[in-house]
Coordinates of C-alpha atoms in Angstrom, one line a residue:
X1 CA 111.0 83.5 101.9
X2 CA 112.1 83.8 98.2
X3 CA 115.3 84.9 97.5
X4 CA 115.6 88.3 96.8
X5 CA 116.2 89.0 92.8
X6 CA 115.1 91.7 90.2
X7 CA 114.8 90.9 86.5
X8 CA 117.3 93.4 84.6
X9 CA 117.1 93.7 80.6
X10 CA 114.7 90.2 80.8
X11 CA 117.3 88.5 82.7
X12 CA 116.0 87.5 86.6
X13 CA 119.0 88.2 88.4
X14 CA 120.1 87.4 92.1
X15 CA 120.4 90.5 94.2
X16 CA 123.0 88.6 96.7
X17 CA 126.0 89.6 98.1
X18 CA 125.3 92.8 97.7
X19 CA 125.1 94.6 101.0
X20 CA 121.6 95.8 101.7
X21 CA 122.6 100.0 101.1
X22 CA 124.1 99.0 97.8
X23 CA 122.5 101.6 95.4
X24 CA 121.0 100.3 92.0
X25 CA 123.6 102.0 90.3
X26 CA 126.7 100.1 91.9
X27 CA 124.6 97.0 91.8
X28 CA 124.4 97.3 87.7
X29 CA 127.7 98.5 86.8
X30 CA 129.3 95.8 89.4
X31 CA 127.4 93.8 86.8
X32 CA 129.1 94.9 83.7
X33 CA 126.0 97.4 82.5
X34 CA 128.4 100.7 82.6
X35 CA 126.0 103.0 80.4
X36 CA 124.2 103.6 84.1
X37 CA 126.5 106.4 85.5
X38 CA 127.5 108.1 88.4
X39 CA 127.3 111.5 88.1
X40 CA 126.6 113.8 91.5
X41 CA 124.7 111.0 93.6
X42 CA 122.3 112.9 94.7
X43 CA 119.7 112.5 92.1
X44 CA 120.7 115.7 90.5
X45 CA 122.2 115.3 86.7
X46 CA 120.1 112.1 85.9
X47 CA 123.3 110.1 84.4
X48 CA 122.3 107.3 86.8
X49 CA 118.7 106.7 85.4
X50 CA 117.3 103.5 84.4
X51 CA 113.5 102.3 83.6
X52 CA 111.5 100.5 85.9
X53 CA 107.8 98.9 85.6
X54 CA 105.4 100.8 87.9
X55 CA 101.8 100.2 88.0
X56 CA 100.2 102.1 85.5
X57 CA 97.9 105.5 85.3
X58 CA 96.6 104.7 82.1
X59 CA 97.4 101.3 81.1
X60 CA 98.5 98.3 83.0
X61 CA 102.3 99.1 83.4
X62 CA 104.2 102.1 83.0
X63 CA 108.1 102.5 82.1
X64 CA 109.3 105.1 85.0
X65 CA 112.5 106.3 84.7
X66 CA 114.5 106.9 88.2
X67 CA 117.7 107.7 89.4
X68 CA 119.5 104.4 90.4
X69 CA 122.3 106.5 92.3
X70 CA 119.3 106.7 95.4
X71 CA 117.9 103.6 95.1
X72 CA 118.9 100.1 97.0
X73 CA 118.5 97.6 95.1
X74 CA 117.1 95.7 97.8
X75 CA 114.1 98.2 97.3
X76 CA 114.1 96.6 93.7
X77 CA 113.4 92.9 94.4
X78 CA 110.8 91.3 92.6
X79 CA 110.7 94.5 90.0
X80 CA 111.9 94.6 86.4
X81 CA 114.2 97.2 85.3
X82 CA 115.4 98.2 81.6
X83 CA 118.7 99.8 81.0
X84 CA 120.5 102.0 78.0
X85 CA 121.7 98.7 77.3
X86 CA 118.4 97.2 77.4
X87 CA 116.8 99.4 75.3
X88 CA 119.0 98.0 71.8
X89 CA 117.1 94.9 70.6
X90 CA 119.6 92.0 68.6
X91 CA 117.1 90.3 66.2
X92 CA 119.7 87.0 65.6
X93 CA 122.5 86.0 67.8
X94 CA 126.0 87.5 67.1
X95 CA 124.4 90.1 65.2
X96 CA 125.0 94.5 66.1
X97 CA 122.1 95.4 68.4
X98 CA 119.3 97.7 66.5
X99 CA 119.2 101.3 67.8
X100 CA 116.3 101.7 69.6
X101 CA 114.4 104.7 68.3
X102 CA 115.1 107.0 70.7
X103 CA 119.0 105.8 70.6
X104 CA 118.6 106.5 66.9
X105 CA 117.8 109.9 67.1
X106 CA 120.0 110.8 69.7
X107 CA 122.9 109.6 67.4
X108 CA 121.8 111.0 64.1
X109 CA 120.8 114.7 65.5
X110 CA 124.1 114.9 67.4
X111 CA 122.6 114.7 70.8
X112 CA 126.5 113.2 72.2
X113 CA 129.4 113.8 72.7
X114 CA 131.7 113.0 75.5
X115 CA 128.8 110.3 76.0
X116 CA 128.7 110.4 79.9
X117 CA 125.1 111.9 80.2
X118 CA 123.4 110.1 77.3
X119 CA 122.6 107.3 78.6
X120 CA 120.8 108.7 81.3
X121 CA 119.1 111.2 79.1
X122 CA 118.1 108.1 77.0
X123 CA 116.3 106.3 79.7
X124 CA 114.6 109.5 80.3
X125 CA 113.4 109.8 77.0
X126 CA 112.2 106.8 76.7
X127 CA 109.8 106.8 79.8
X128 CA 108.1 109.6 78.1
X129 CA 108.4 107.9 74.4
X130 CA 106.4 105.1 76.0
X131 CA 104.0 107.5 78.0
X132 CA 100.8 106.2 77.0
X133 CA 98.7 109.8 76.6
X134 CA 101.4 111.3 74.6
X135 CA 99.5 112.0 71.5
X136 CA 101.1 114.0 68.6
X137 CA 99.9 117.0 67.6
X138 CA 98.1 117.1 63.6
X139 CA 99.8 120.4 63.3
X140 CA 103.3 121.8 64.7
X141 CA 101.5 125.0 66.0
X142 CA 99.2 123.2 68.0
X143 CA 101.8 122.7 70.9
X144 CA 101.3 124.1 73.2
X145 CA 104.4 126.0 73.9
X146 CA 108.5 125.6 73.2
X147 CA 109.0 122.5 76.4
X148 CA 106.0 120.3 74.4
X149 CA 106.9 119.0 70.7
X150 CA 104.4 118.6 68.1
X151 CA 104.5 114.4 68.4
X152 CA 103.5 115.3 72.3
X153 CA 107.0 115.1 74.2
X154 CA 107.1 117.2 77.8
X155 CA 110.2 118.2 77.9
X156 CA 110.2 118.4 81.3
X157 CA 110.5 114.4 81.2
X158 CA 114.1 115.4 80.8
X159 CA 114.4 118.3 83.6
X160 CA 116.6 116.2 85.9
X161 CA 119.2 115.3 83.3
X162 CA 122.2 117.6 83.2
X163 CA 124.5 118.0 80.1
X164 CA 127.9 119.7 80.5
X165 CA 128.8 119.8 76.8
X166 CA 126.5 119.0 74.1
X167 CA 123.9 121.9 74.8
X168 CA 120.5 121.3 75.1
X169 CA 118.8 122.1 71.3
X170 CA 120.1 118.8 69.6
X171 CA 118.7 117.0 72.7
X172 CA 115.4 118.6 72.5
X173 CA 115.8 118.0 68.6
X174 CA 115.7 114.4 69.3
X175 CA 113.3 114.4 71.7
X176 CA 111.0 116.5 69.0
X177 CA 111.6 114.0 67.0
X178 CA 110.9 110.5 68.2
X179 CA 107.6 108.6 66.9
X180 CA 104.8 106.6 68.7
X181 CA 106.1 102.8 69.7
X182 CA 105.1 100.4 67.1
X183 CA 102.6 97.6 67.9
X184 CA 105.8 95.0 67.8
X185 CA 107.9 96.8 70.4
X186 CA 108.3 94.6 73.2
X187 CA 108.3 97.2 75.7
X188 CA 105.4 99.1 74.4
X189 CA 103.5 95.3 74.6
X190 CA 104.6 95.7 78.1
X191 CA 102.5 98.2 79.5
X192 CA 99.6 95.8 78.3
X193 CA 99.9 93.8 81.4
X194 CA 100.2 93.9 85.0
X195 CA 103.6 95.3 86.8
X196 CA 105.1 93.2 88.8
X197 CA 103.2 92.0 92.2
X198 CA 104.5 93.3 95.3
X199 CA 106.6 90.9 97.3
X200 CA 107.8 90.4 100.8
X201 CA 111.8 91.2 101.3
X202 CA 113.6 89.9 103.9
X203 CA 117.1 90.5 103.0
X204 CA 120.2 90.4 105.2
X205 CA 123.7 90.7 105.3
X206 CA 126.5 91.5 107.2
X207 CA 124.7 91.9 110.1
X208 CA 122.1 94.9 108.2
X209 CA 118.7 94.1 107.2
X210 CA 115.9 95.8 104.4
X211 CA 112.7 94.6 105.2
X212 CA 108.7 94.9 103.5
X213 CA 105.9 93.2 104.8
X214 CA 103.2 92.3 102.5
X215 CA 100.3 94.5 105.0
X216 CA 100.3 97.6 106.5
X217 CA 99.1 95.3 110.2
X218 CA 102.7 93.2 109.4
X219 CA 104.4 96.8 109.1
X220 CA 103.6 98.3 112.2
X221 CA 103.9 95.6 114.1
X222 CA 107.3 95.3 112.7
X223 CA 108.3 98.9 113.2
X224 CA 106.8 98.1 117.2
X225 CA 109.6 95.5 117.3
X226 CA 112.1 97.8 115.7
X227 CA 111.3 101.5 116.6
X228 CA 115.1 102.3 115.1
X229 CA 114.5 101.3 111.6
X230 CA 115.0 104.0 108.6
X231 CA 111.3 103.7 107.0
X232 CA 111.9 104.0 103.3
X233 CA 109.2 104.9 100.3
X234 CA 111.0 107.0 97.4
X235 CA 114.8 106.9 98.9
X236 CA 115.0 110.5 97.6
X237 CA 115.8 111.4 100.7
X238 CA 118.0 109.1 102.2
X239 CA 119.7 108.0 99.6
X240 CA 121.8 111.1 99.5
X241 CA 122.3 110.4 103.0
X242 CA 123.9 107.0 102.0
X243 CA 125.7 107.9 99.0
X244 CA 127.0 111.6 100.3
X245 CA 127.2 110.9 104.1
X246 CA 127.8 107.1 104.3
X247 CA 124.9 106.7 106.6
X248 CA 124.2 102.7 107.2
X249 CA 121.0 101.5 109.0
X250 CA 120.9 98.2 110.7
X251 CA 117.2 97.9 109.7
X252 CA 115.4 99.5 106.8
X253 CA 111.5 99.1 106.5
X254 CA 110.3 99.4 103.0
X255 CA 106.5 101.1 102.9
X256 CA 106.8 102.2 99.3
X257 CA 104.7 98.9 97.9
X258 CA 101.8 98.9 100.8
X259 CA 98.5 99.2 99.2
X260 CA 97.1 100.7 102.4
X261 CA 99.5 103.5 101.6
X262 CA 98.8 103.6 98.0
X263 CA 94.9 104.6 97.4
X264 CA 93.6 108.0 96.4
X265 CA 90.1 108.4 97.1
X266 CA 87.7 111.8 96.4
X267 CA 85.1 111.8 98.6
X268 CA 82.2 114.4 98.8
X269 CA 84.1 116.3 101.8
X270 CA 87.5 115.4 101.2
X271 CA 90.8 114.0 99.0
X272 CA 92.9 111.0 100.8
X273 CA 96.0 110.5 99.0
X274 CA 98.2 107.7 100.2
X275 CA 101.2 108.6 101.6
X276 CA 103.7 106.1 99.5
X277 CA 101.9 107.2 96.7
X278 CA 104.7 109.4 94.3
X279 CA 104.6 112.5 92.9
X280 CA 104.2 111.4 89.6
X281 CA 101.1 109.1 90.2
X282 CA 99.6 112.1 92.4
X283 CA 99.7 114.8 89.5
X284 CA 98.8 112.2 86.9
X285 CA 95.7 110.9 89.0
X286 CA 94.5 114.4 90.3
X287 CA 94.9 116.1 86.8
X288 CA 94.5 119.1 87.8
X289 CA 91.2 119.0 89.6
X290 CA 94.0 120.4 92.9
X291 CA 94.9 123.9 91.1
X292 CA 97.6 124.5 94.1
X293 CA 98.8 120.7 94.1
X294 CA 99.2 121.3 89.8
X295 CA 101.7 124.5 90.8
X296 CA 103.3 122.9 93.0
X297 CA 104.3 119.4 90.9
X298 CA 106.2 121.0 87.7
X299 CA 108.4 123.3 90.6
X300 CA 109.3 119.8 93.1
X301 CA 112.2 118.9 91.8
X302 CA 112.7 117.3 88.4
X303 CA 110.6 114.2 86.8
X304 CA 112.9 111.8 87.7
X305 CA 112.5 112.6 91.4
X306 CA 108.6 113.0 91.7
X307 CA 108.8 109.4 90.0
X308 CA 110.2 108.7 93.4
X309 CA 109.5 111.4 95.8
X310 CA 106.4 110.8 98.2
X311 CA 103.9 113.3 100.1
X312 CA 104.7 111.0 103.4
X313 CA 108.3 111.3 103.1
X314 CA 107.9 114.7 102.3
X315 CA 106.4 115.6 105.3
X316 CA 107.7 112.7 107.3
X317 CA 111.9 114.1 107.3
X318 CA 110.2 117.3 108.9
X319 CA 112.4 119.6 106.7
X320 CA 111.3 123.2 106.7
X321 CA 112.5 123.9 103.0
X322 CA 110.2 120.9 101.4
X323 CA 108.0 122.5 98.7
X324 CA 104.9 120.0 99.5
X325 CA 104.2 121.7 103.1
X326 CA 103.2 124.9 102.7
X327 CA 100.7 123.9 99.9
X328 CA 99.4 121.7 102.4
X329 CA 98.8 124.2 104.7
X330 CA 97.2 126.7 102.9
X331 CA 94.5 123.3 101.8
X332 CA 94.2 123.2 105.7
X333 CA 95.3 119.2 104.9
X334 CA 95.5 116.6 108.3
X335 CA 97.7 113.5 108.3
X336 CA 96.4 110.2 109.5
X337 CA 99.0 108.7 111.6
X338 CA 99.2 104.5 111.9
X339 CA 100.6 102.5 114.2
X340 CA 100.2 99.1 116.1
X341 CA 97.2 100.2 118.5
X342 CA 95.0 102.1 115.4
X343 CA 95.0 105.4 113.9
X344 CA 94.9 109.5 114.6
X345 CA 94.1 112.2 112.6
X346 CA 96.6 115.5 113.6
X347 CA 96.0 118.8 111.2
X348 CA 99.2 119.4 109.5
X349 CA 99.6 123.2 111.1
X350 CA 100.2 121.5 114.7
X351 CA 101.7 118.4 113.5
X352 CA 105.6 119.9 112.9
X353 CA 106.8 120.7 116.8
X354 CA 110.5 122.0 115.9
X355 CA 113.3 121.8 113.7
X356 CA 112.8 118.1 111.4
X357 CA 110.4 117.1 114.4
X358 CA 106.7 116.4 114.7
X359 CA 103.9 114.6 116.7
X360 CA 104.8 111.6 115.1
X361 CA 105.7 109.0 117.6
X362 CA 108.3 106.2 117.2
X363 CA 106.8 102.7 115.3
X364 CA 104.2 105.6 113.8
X365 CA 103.7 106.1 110.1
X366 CA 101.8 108.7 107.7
X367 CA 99.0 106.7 106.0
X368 CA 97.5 109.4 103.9
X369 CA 97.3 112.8 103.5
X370 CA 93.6 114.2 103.9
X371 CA 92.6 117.5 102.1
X372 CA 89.1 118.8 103.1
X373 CA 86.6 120.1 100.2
X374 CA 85.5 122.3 98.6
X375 CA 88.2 124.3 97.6
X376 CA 89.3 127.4 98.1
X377 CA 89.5 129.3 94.2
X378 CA 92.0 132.1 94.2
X379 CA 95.3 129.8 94.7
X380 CA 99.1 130.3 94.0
X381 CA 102.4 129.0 94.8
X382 CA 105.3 131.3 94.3
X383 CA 108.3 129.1 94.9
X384 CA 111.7 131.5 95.2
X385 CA 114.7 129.6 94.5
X386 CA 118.2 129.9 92.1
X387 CA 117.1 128.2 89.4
X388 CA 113.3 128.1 87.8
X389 CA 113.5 124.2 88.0
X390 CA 114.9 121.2 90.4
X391 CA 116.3 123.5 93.2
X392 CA 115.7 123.9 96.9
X393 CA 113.8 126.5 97.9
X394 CA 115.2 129.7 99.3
X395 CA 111.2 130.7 100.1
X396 CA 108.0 129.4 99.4
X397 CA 104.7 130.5 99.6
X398 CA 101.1 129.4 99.1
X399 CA 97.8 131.2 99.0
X400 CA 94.1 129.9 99.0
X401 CA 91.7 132.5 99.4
X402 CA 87.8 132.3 99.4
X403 CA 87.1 135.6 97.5
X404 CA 83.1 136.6 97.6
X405 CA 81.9 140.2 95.9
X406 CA 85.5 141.4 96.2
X407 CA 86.0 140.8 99.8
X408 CA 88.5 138.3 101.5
X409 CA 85.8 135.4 103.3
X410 CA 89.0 133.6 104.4
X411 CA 92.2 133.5 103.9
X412 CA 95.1 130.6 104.4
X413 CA 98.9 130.8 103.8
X414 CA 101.8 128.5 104.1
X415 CA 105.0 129.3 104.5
X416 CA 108.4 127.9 104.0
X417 CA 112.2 128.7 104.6
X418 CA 111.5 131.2 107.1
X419 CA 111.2 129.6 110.1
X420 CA 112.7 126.0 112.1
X421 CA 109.5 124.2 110.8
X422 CA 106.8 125.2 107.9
X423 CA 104.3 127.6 109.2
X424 CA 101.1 129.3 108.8
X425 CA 100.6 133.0 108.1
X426 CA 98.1 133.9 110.8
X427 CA 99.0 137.3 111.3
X428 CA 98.6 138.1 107.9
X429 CA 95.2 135.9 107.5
X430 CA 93.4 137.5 110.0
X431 CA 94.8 141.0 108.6
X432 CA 92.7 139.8 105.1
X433 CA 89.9 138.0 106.3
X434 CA 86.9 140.5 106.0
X435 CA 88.7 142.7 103.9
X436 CA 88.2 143.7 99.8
X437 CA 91.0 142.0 98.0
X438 CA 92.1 145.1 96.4
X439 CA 95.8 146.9 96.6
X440 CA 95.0 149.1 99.7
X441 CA 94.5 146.1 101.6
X442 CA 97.5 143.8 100.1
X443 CA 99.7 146.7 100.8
X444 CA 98.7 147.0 104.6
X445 CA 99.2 143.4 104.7
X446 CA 102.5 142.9 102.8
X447 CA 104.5 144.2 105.9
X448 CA 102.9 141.7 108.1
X449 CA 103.2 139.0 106.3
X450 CA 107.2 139.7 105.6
X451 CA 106.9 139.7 109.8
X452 CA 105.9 136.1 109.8
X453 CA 108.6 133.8 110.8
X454 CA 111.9 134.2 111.7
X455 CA 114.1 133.7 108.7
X456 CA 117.3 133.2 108.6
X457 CA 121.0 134.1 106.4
X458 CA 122.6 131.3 104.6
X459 CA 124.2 130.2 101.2
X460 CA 121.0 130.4 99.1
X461 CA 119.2 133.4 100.5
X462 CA 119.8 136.7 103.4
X463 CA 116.9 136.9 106.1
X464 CA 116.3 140.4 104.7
X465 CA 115.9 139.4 101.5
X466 CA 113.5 136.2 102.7
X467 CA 111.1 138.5 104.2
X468 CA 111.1 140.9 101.1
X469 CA 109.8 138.4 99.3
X470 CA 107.2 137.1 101.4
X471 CA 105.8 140.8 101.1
X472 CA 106.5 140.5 97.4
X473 CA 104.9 137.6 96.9
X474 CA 101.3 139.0 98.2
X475 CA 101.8 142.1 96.1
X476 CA 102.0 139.8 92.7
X477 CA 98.9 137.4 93.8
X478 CA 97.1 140.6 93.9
X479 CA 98.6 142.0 90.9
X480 CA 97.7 138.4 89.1
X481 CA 94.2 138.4 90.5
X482 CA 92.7 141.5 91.2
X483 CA 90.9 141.3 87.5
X484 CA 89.8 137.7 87.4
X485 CA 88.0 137.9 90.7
X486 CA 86.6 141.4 89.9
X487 CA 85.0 139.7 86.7

């Protein structure tokens, strides 16, 4: 077995000693690169973000940016990562670095000040400078709308990067400002060629282990042997756990890197989309042809998190406020489940059994998420939190509906926050099946479905005011709809 090592700013560097829950970030600024920050640790303010090369959507390699506050480093090895340090290029030795262009603007549109957040915000930037379909627009009214500049830039790219005194306008200035990577940029030559391979990690110290098998067979078997292992994809997850509770595993089993976990396939009767597949690579690969999985992606968190984040990780912590499970259930979706002795296919509405629990049996893992076809056309997903992006959910709610001449041919809606697991919406489905989908009905059923699930009071929402807006939330799909289905 190789030593582990990661190549940082073109340098291959030995992971060793670091302990095996040593978080990218402490792992770099123990190294001397201090413009990677810690901020919240929780993959919140984005001061901590740094680039990595991912396999590619639309060329070879992409630059994703992530938050190196959640990630071990250990989950690194064999990867190349690109800092704020690494972005400056020095054409001869002892001469000043050149500004890399996005650095450039930053400086000369006053986009710092006390400096913390900006490199962070940097890295950010430049994942979406290099993103290879961002196309400038021939004239400044073609954008689309005040979050996309006219050279292309989303900026959401920068949604999970907090500034505390700056403001946001010279930021977005920048960003609105940065060109298209020149044919000599060595980064943007990058993408040209494969990302790294995958590799085998065995890597142990002090009596704690992170592991990754090369196949999804060598991974089973090895979670057999080791039923207590933490199984890790995006670390979104349990990284916080590390970093905010100082939870230590003896074992950790990688997944994120298993190809077996990473296809997505469209078949004539239904999607399979692997469950170490992220966010990201799901919306980008999809585009669009899910209507409710394209809602649901701009609300889950912020960029640098679905560059992480994972479907199976999603569903596999169980939690009952994670925005991926009720869209889920309203696509009436299954989960294969792996282990050593073969597979099992359990529809997602009896797979959670209580409160962060499910079917899922020890040494057993999410392979891929299966969403039957066709789809249903009147969709939504009304997600009811504090703030419009990267927060929890107090409530969410997703509709399909198959809509014919007016009247309601079926209906499915999943729930979450109001209950110990997500749920389905029976009550309420049966109460609209067979039905017209006009206001008399919606406002027979908006009681029921405010009935469903047993919410209850906490910091971020009352139960009273949960169950108002599940009732709510019916009254504005029909509202939003009643006139597109009626033409």
């Amino acid at each position: 077995m190789v030593a582990a090592r990661i190549t940082v700013n073109g340098k291959e560097t030995p992971i060793s000693p670091a302990a095996p829950h040593t978080t990218m970030l402490d792992f770099l600024r123990e190294r001397g690169l201090t413009g990677t920050k810690e901020g919240c640790a929780e993959g919140e303010c984005g001061a901590c973000s740094v680039l990595v090369a991912r396999p590619g959507v639309n060329k070879p390699t992409d630059w994703v940016a992530v938050n190196a506050c959640l990630v071990p480093v250990a989950a690194l090895d064999g990867q190349e990562i690109i800092t704020s340090e690494g972005l400056a290029t020095t054409d001869e030795p002892g001469m000043s670095p050149t500004l890399h262009p996005v650095q450039e603007e930053m400086a000369v549109r006053g986009g710092s000040q006390c400096g913390y957040c900006t490199p962070g915000f940097i890295c950010s930037m430049a994942a979406e400078y290099y993103r290879p379909d961002r196309c400038a627009h021939a004239d400044s009214a073609d954008s689309a709308d005040a979050e996309h500049g006219p050279n292309g830039f989303d900026l959401h790219a920068l949604s999970g990067n907090l500034c505390r005194c700056t403001g946001y306008r010279p930021i977005r200035d920048a960003a609105f400002a940065v060109g298209t990577p020149t044919g000599e940029d060595p980064l943007a030559q990058r993408r040209e060629q494969a990302p790294p391979a995958p590799v085998a990690t065995e890597y142990t110290q002090d009596d704690s282990a992170f592991l990754r098998k090369s196949t999804l067979a060598e991974t089973l078997q090895l979670l057999r042997e080791r039923p207590d292992a933490v199984v890790l994809a995006g670390s979104t997850d349990w990284g916080v756990e590390v970093n905010i509770r100082s939870r230590r595993a003896d074992c950790v089993v990688a997944i994120d890197r298993l190809s077996e976990l990473r296809e997505l396939r469209v078949e004539s009767d239904h999607i399979e989309i692997g469950a170490a597949l992220t966010l990201t690579e799901i919306e980008r690969r999809l585009d669009g042809s899910v209507p409710l999985l394209a809602e649901l992606f701009p609300q889950f968190a912020s960029r640098l998190i679905r560059n992480g984040a994972t479907l199976g990780g999603n569903l596999g912590t169980g939690s009952p406020i994670g925005d991926s499970p009720p869209v889920l259930l309203a696509l009436e979706a299954s989960v294969v489940l792996a282990d050593a002795d073969g597979e099992r296919e359990v529809p997602l509405a009896d797979y959670f059994t209580g409160y962060r629990q499910s079917v899922r049996r020890p040494g057993e893992l999410i392979r891929t998420v299966r969403i039957p076809l066709p789809l249903s056309p009147v969709v939504a997903f009304h997600k009811i939190a504090k703030r419009r992006f990267d927060d929890i959910s107090s409530v969410a709610v997703a509709f399909a509906l198959d809509i014919e001449d007016g009247i309601v041919r079926k209906a499915r809606i999943g729930l979450g926050g109001v209950a110990a697991t997500p749920i389905r919406a029976l009550a309420t489905e049966a109460a609209l099946e067979g039905e017209p989908w006009a206001a008399e009905t919606v406002q027979a059923a908006a009681p029921l479905l405010q009935a469903e699930g047993t919410p209850m009071n906490d910091h971020r929402a009352s139960a009273d005011y949960r169950s108002a807006m599940l009732g709510q939330s019916l009254l504005k799909l029909n509202a939003q709809t009643t006139e597109a289905v009626s033409s």
